[in-house]
Short mmCIF file of C-alpha atoms in Angstrom, two decimals:
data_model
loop_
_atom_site.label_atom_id
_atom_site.label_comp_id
_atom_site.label_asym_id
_atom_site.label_seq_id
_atom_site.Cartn_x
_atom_site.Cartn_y
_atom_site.Cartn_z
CA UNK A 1 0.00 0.00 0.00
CA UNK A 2 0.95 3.53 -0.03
CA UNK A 3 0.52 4.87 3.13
CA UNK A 4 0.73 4.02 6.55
CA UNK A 5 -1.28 2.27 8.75
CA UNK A 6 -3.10 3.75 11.92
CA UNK A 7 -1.02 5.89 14.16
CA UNK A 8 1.24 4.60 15.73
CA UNK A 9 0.79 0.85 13.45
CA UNK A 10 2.68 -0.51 10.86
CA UNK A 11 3.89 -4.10 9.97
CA UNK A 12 6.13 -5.38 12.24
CA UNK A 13 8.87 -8.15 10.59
CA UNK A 14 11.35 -9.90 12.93
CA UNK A 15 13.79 -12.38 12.08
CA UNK A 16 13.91 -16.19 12.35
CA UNK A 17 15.97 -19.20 12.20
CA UNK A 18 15.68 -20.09 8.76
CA UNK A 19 15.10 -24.07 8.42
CA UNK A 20 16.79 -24.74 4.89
CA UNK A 21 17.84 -28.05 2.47
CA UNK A 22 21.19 -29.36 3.29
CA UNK A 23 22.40 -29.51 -0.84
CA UNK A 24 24.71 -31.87 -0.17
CA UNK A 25 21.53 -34.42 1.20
CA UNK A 26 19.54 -33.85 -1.70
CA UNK A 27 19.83 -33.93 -5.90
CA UNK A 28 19.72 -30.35 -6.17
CA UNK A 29 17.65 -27.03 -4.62
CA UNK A 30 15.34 -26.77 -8.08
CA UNK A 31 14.56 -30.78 -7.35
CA UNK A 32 12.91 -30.44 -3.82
CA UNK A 33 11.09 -27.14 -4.41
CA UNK A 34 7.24 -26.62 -5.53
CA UNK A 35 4.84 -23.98 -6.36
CA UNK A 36 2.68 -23.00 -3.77
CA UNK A 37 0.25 -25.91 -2.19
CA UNK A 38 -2.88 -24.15 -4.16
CA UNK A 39 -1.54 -23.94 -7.67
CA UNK A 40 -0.16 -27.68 -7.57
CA UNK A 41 -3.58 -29.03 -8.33
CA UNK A 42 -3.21 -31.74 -11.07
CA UNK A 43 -1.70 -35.39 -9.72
CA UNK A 44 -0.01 -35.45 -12.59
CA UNK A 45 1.75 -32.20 -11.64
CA UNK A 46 1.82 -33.90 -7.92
CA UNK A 47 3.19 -37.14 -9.45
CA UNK A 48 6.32 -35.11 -11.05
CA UNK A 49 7.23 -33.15 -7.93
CA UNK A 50 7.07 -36.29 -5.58
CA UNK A 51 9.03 -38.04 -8.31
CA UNK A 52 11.48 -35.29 -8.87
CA UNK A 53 13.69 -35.62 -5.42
CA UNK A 54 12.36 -38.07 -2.54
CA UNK A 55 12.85 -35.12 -0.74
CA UNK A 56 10.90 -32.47 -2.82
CA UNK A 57 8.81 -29.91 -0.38
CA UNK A 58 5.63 -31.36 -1.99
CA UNK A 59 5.39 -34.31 0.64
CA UNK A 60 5.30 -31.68 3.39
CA UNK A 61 2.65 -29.30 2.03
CA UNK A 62 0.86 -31.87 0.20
CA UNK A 63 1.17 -35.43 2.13
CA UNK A 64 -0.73 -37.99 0.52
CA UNK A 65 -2.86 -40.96 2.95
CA UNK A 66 -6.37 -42.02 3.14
CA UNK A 67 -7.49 -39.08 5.78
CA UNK A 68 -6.83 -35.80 6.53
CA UNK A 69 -5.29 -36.13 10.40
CA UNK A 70 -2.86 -39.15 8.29
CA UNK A 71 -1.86 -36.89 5.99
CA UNK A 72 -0.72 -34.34 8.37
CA UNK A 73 0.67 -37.07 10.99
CA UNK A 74 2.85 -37.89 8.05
CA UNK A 75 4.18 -34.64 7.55
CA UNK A 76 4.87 -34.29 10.57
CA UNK A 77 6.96 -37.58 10.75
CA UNK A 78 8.58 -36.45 7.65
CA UNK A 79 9.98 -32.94 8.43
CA UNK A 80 11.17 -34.91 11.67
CA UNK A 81 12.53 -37.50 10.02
CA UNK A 82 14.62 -35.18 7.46
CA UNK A 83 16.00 -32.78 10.25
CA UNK A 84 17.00 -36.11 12.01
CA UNK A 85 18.70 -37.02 8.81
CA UNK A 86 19.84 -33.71 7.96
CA UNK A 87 18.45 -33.38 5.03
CA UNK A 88 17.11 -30.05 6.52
CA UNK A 89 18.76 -27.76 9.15
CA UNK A 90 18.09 -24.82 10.46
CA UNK A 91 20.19 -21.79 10.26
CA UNK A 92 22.46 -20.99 13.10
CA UNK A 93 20.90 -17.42 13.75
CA UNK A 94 17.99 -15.75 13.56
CA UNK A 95 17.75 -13.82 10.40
CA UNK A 96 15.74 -11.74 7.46
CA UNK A 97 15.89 -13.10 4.48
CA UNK A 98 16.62 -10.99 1.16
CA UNK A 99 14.93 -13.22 -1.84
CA UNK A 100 15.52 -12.45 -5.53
CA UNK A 101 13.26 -14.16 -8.49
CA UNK A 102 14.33 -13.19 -11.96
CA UNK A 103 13.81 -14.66 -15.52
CA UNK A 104 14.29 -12.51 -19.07
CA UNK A 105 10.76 -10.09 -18.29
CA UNK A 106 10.51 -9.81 -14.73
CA UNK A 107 12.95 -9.01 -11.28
CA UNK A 108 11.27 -9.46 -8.10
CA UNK A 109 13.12 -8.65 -4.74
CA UNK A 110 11.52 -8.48 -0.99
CA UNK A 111 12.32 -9.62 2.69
CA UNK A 112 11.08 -12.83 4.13
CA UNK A 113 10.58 -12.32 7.59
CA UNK A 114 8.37 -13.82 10.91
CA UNK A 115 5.50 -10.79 10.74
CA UNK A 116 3.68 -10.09 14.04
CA UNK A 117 0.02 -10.86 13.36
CA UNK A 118 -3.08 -8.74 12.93
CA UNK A 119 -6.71 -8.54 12.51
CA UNK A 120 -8.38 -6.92 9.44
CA UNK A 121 -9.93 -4.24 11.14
CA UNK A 122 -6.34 -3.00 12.28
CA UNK A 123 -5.84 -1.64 8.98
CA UNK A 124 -1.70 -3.29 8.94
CA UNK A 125 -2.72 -6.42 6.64
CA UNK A 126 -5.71 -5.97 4.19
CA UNK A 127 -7.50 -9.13 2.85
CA UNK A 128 -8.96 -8.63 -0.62
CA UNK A 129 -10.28 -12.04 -0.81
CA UNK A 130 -13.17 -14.55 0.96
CA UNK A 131 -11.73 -17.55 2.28
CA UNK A 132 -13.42 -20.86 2.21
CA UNK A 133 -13.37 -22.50 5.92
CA UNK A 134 -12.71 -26.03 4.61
CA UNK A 135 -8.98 -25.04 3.27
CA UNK A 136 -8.47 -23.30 6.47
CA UNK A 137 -9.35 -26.19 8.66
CA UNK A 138 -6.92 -28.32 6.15
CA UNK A 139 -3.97 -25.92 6.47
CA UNK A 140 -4.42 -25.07 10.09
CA UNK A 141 -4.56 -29.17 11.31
CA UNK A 142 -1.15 -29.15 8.98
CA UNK A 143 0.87 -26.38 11.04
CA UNK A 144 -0.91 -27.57 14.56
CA UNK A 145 0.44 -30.99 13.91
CA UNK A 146 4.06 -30.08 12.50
CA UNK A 147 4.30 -26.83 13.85
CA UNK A 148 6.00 -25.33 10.99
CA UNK A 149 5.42 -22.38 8.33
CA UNK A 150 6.28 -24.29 5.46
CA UNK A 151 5.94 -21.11 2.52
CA UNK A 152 5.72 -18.03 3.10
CA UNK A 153 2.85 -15.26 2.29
CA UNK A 154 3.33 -12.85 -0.65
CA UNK A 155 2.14 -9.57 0.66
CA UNK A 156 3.04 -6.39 -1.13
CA UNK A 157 3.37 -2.79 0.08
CA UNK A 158 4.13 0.54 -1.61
CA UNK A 159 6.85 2.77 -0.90
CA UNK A 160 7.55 5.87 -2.23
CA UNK A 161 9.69 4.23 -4.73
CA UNK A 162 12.83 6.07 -4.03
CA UNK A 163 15.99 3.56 -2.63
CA UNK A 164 16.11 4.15 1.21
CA UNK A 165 14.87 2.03 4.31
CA UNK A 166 14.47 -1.71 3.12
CA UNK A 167 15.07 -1.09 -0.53
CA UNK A 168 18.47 0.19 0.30
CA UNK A 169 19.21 -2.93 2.63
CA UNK A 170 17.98 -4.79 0.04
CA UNK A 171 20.09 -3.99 -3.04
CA UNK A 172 22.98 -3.45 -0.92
CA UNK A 173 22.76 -7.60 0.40
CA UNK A 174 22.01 -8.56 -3.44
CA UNK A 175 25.83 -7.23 -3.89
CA UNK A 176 27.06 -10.21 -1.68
CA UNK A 177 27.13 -13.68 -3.08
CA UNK A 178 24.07 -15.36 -1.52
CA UNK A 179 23.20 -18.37 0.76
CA UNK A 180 21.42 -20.29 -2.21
CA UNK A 181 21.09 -19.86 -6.19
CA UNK A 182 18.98 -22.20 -8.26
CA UNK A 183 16.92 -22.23 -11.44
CA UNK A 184 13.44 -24.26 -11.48
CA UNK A 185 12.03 -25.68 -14.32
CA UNK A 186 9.89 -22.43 -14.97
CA UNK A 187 12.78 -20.56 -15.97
CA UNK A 188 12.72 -18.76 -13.01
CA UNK A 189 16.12 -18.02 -11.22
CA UNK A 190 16.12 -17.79 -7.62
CA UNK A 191 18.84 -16.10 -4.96
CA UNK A 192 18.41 -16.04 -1.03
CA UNK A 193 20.80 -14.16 1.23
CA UNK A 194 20.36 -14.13 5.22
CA UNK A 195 20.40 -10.17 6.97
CA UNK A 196 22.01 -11.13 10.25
CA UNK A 197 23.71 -7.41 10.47
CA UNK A 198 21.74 -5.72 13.65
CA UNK A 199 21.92 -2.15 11.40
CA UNK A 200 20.93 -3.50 8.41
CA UNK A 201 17.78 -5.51 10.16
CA UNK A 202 16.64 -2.68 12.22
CA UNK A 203 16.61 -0.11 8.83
CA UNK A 204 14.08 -2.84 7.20
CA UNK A 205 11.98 -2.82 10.81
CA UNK A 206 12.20 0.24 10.89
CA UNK A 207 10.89 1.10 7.44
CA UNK A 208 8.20 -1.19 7.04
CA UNK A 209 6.96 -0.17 10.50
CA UNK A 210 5.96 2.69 8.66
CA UNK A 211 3.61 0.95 6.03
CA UNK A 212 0.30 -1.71 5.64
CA UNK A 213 0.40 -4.54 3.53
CA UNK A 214 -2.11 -5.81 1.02
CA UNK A 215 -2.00 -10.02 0.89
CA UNK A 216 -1.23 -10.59 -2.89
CA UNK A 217 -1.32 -14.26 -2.33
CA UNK A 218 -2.01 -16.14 0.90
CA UNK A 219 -5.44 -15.53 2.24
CA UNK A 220 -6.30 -18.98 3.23
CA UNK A 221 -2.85 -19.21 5.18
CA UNK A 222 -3.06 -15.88 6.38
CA UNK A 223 -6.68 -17.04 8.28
CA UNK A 224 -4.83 -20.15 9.60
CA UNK A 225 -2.16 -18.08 11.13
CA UNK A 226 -4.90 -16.04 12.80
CA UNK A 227 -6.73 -19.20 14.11
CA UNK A 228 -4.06 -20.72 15.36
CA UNK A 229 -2.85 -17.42 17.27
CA UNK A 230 -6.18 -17.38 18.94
CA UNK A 231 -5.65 -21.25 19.68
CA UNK A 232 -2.26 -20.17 21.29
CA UNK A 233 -3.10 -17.84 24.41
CA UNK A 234 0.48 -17.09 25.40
CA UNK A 235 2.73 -14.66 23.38
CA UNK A 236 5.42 -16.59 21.30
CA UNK A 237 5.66 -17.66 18.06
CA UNK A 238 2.41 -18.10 17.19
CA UNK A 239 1.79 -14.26 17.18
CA UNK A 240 3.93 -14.57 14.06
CA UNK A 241 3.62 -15.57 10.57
CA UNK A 242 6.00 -16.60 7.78
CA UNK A 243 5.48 -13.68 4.98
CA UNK A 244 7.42 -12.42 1.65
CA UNK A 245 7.02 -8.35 1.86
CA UNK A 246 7.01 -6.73 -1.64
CA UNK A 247 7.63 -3.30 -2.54
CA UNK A 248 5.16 -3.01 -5.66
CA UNK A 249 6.38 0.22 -6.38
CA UNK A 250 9.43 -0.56 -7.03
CA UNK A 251 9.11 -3.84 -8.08
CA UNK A 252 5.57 -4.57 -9.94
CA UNK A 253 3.60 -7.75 -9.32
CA UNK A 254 2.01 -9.41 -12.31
CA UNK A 255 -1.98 -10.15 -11.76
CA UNK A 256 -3.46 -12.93 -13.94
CA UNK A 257 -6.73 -14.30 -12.92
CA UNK A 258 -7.93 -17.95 -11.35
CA UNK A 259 -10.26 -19.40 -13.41
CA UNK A 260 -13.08 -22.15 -12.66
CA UNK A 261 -13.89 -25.55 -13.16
CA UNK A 262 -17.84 -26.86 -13.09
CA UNK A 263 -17.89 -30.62 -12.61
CA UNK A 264 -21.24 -31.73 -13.86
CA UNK A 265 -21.88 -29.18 -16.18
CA UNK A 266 -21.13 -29.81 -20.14
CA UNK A 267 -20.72 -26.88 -21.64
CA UNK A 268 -23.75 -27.60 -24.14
CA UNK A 269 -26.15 -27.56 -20.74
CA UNK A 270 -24.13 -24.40 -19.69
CA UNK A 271 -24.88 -22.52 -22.98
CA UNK A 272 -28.40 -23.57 -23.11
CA UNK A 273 -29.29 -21.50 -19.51
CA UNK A 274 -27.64 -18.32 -20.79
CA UNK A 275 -30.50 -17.98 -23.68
CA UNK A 276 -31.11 -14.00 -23.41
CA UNK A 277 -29.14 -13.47 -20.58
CA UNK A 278 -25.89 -13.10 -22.01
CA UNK A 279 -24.55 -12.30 -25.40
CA UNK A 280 -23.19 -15.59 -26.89
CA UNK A 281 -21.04 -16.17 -29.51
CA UNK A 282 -18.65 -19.01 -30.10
CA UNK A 283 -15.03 -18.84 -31.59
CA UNK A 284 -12.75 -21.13 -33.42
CA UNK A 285 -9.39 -20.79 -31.27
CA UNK A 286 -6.52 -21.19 -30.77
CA UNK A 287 -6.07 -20.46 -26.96
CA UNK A 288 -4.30 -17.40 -27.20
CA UNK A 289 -6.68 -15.78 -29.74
CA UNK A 290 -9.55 -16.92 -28.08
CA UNK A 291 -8.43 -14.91 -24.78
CA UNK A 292 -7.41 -11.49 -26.94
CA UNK A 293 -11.43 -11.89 -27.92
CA UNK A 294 -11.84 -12.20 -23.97
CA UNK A 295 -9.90 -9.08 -23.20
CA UNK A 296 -11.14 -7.09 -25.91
CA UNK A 297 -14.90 -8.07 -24.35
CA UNK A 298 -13.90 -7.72 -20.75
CA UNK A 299 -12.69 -3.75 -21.75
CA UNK A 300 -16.36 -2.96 -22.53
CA UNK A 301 -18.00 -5.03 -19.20
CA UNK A 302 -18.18 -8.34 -17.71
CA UNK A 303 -17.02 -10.94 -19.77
CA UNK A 304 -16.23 -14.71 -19.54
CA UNK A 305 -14.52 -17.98 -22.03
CA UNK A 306 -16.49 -20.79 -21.86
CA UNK A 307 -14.43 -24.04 -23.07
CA UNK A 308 -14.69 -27.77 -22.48
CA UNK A 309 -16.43 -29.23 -25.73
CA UNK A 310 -13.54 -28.39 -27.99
CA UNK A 311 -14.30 -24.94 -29.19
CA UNK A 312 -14.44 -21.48 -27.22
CA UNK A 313 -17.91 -19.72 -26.26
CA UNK A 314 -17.25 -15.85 -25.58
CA UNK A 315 -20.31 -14.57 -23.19
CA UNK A 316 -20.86 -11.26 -22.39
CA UNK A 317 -23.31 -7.98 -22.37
CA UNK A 318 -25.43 -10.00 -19.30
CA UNK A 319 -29.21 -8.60 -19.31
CA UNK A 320 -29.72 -5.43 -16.87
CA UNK A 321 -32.18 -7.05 -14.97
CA UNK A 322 -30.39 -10.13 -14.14
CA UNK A 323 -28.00 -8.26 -12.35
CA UNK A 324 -30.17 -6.29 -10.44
CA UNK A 325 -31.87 -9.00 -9.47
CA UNK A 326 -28.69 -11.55 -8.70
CA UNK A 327 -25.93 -8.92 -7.27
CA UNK A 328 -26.35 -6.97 -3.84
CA UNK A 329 -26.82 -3.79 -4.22
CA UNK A 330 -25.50 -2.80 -0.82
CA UNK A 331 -21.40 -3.00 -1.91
CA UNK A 332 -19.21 -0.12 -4.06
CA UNK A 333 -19.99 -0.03 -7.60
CA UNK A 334 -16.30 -1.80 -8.00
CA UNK A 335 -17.30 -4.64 -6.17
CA UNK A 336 -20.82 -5.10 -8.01
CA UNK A 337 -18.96 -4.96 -11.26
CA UNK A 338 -16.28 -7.31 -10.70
CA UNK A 339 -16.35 -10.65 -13.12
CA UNK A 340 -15.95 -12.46 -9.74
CA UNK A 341 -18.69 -11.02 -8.39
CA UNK A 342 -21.26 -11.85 -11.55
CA UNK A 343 -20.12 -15.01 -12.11
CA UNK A 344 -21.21 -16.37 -8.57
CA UNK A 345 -23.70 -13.91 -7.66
CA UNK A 346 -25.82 -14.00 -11.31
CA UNK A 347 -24.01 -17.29 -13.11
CA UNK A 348 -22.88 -19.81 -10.58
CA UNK A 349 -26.29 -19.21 -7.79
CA UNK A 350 -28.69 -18.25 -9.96
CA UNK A 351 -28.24 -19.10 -13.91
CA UNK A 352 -26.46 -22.73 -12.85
CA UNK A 353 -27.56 -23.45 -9.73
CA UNK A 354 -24.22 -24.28 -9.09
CA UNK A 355 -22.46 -24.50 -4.89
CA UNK A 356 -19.47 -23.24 -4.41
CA UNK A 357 -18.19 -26.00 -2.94
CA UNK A 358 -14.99 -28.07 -3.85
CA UNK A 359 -16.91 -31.27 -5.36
CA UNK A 360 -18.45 -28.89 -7.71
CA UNK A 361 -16.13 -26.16 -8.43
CA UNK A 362 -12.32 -26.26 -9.03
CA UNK A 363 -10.32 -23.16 -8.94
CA UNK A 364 -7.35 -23.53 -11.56
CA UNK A 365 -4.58 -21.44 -11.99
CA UNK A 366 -3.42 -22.83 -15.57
CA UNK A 367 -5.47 -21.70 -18.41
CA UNK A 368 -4.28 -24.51 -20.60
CA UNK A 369 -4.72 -27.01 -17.79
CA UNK A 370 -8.36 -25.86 -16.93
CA UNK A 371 -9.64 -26.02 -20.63
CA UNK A 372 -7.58 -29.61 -21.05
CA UNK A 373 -9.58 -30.66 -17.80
CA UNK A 374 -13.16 -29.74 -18.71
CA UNK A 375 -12.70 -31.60 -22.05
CA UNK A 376 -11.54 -34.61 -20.26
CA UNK A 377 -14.48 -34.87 -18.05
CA UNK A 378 -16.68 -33.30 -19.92
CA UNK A 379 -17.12 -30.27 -17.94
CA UNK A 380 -17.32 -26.37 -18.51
CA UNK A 381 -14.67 -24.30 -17.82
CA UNK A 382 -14.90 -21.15 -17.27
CA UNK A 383 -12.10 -18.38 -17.92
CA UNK A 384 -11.67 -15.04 -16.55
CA UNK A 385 -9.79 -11.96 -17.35
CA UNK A 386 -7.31 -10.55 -14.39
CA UNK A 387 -8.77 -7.79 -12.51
CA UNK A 388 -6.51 -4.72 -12.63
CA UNK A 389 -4.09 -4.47 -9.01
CA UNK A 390 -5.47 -0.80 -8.49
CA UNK A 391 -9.18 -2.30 -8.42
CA UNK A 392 -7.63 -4.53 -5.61
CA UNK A 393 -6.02 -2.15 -3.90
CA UNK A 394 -9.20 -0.07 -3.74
CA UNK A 395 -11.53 -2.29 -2.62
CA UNK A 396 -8.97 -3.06 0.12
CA UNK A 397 -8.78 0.30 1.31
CA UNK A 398 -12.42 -0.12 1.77
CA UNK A 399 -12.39 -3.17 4.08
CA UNK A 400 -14.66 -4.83 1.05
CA UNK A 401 -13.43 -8.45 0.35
CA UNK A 402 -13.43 -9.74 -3.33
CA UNK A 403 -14.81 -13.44 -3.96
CA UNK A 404 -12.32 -15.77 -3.16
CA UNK A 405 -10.26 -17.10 -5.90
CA UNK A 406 -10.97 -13.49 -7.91
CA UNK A 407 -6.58 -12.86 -8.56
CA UNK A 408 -3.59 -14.35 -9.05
CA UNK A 409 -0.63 -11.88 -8.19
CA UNK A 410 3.02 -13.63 -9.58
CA UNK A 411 5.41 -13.95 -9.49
CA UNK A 412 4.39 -16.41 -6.63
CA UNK A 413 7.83 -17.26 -4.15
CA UNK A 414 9.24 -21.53 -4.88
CA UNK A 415 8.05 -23.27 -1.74
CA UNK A 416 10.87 -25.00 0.04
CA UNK A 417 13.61 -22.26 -0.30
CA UNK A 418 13.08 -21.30 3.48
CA UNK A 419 10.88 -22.66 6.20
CA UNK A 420 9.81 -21.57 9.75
CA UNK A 421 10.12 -23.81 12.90
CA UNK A 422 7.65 -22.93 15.84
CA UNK A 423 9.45 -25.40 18.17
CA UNK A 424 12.74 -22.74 17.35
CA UNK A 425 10.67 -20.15 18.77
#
């Protein structure tokens, strides 16, 4: 964000001891790490990352067994059983952590950091999305029964964009050589560097202290760490959550949207219930063409790609009057507006009938990989256009959450680089 937060508030980051891989104990750094938990959706995508290193970070966020308290049990065994092993070891001070992700179009640099917890209504760390209670039960029985942060939060702020406070810290450590370097098979280069210098840690402190923090991607963790806090009566490390801090202004997130995945519903069935509600009008592909059509539409209003039947189904211009009567009127005219907020307000609850619940609805980050799934099952999916990060921002401002699942901010940090301990305090 751009300005503070309430007098006298601000984010508050303090270091941590770092629990790393060993390189030595495993194949290599790019082998054990993973996208975050949310985005590996596919088994065939959890297939290759189990299969990639036996130690690959995947069989700690993702465990795989018959129940949910299994799953986690076996995490829990398994980060034991690797720090046992040394396979992972933690670092031998408390520290910041300077993180770099680069490839040919994009530079992303923040500080990863334990940051002191806080409610919404404190104004220090702005939701912009609903959670769904079900993941947060999931991720909070994970890091009760492991007690461990095992990726952190991306969370973004705004400076003033000049090079002082953190940034300075920052670009001055990216000088040094750093802890860890490794490409993953995204192209994506990564570089980690511990702050351990009390004057350079206490310039980033003291910097951020001055600024709030919008959650780019996290929400669902973010409520865990919240939960669990309130679980955990007694101050300690449970007032504190694992986090990536951003300075957008100086380092620009990309926002791409999530897009949805309606088991049940052929697209053939879907197109049928949009007769004069929406504008329909099908297009011959390829991918990329089909979603310039998308953006061109989503410029003029809401606008949506249907796919799953082997050709693309642009919908747009809905009818007045189903909006009136689908959407609540009581929000900002940005929130009534959103695609987010049409789709499951007028499309998903009204036209379709459809829960939003996970054996109905998937939530896909991969546009490829959503349109190749609702033609295997026969399914619709349904593609969105990425709202713009100053809508976000906005509504954030305004304590007005988006639907869940409504953005994608990238890039997203590699899971596995650097975990948190809450048995190092």
């Amino acid at each position: 964000m751009n300005t503070s937060g309430p007098a006298g508030q601000g984010l508050r980051l303090i270091p941590f001891r770092g629990l790393r891989y060993v390189p030595e104990r495993v194949g290599s750094l790019a082998a054990v790490t993973s996208p975050p938990y949310d985005v590996v959706v596919r088994p065939d995508g959890l297939h290759h990352l189990e299969s990639a290193d036996p130690h690959n970070i995947v069989r700690l966020i993702l465990p795989q067994a018959d129940t949910a308290a299994a799953r986690h049990e076996q995490a829990a065994q398994t980060l034991h059983r690797w720090l046992a092993e040394g396979v992972l070891a933690p670092d031998s001070e408390p520290a910041l952590y300077v993180y770099e992700q680069r490839n040919d179009e994009i530079l992303q640099r923040g500080v990863v950091g334990a940051l002191a917890l806080s409610a919404p209504a404190d104004g220090i760390v702005l939701p912009h999305e609903d959670v769904m209670a079900h993941v947060v039960e999931d991720r909070a029985d994970l890091m009760r029964t492991t007690a461990a942060h095992f990726e952190p939060l991306l969370l973004t702020y705004r400076s003033d964009g000049g090079g002082s406070g953190a940034t300075a810290v920052i670009e001055r450590t990216t000088d040094r050589p750093p802890l860890l370097a490794t490409t993953t098979e995204d192209g994506y280069r990564h570089r980690l560097w511990a702050v351990t210098d009390p004057a350079d840690r206490a310039e980033i402190e003291t910097d951020l202290a001055h600024h709030q923090a919008l959650i780019a991607d996290g929400h669902h963790r973010w409520a865990t760490y919240l939960r669990l806090q309130q679980e955990h009566t007694a101050p300690g490390p449970w007032d504190f959550g694992l986090v990536l801090l951003v300075d957008t202004a100086r380092y620009p997130l990309r926002v791409r949207a999530i897009h949805r995945l309606l088991h049940g519903l052929p697209v053939a069935d879907a197109l049928a219930a949009l007769d004069g509600l929406f504008r329909v009008r099908d297009l011959t592909g390829p991918l990329p063409r089909a979603l310039e059509a998308l953006a061109e539409a989503s410029a003029e209003g809401n606008a949506f790609l249907l796919a799953g039947d082997g050709g693309f189904h642009l919908i747009d211009r809905p009818d007045p009057g189903l909006l009136s009567r689908t959407v609540p009127a009581d929000r900002p005219a940005a929130w009534r507006t959103l695609d987010a907020t049409v789709l499951h307000a007028a499309l998903l609850e009204h036209v379709w009938q459809i829960p939003d619940a996970p054996e109905h609805i998937a939530y896909i980050h991969d546009t490829a990989a959503a349109v190749e799934q609702a033609e295997r099952h026969h399914a619709t999916a349904v593609l969105m256009h990425p709202v713009r990060e100053e809508v976000v921002r906005d509504l954030a401002r305004q304590g007005v959450t988006m639907p869940r699942k409504s953005t994608s901010f990238g890039p997203k940090p590699a899971t596995g680089l650097v975990l948190r301990s809450l048995d190092l305090g």
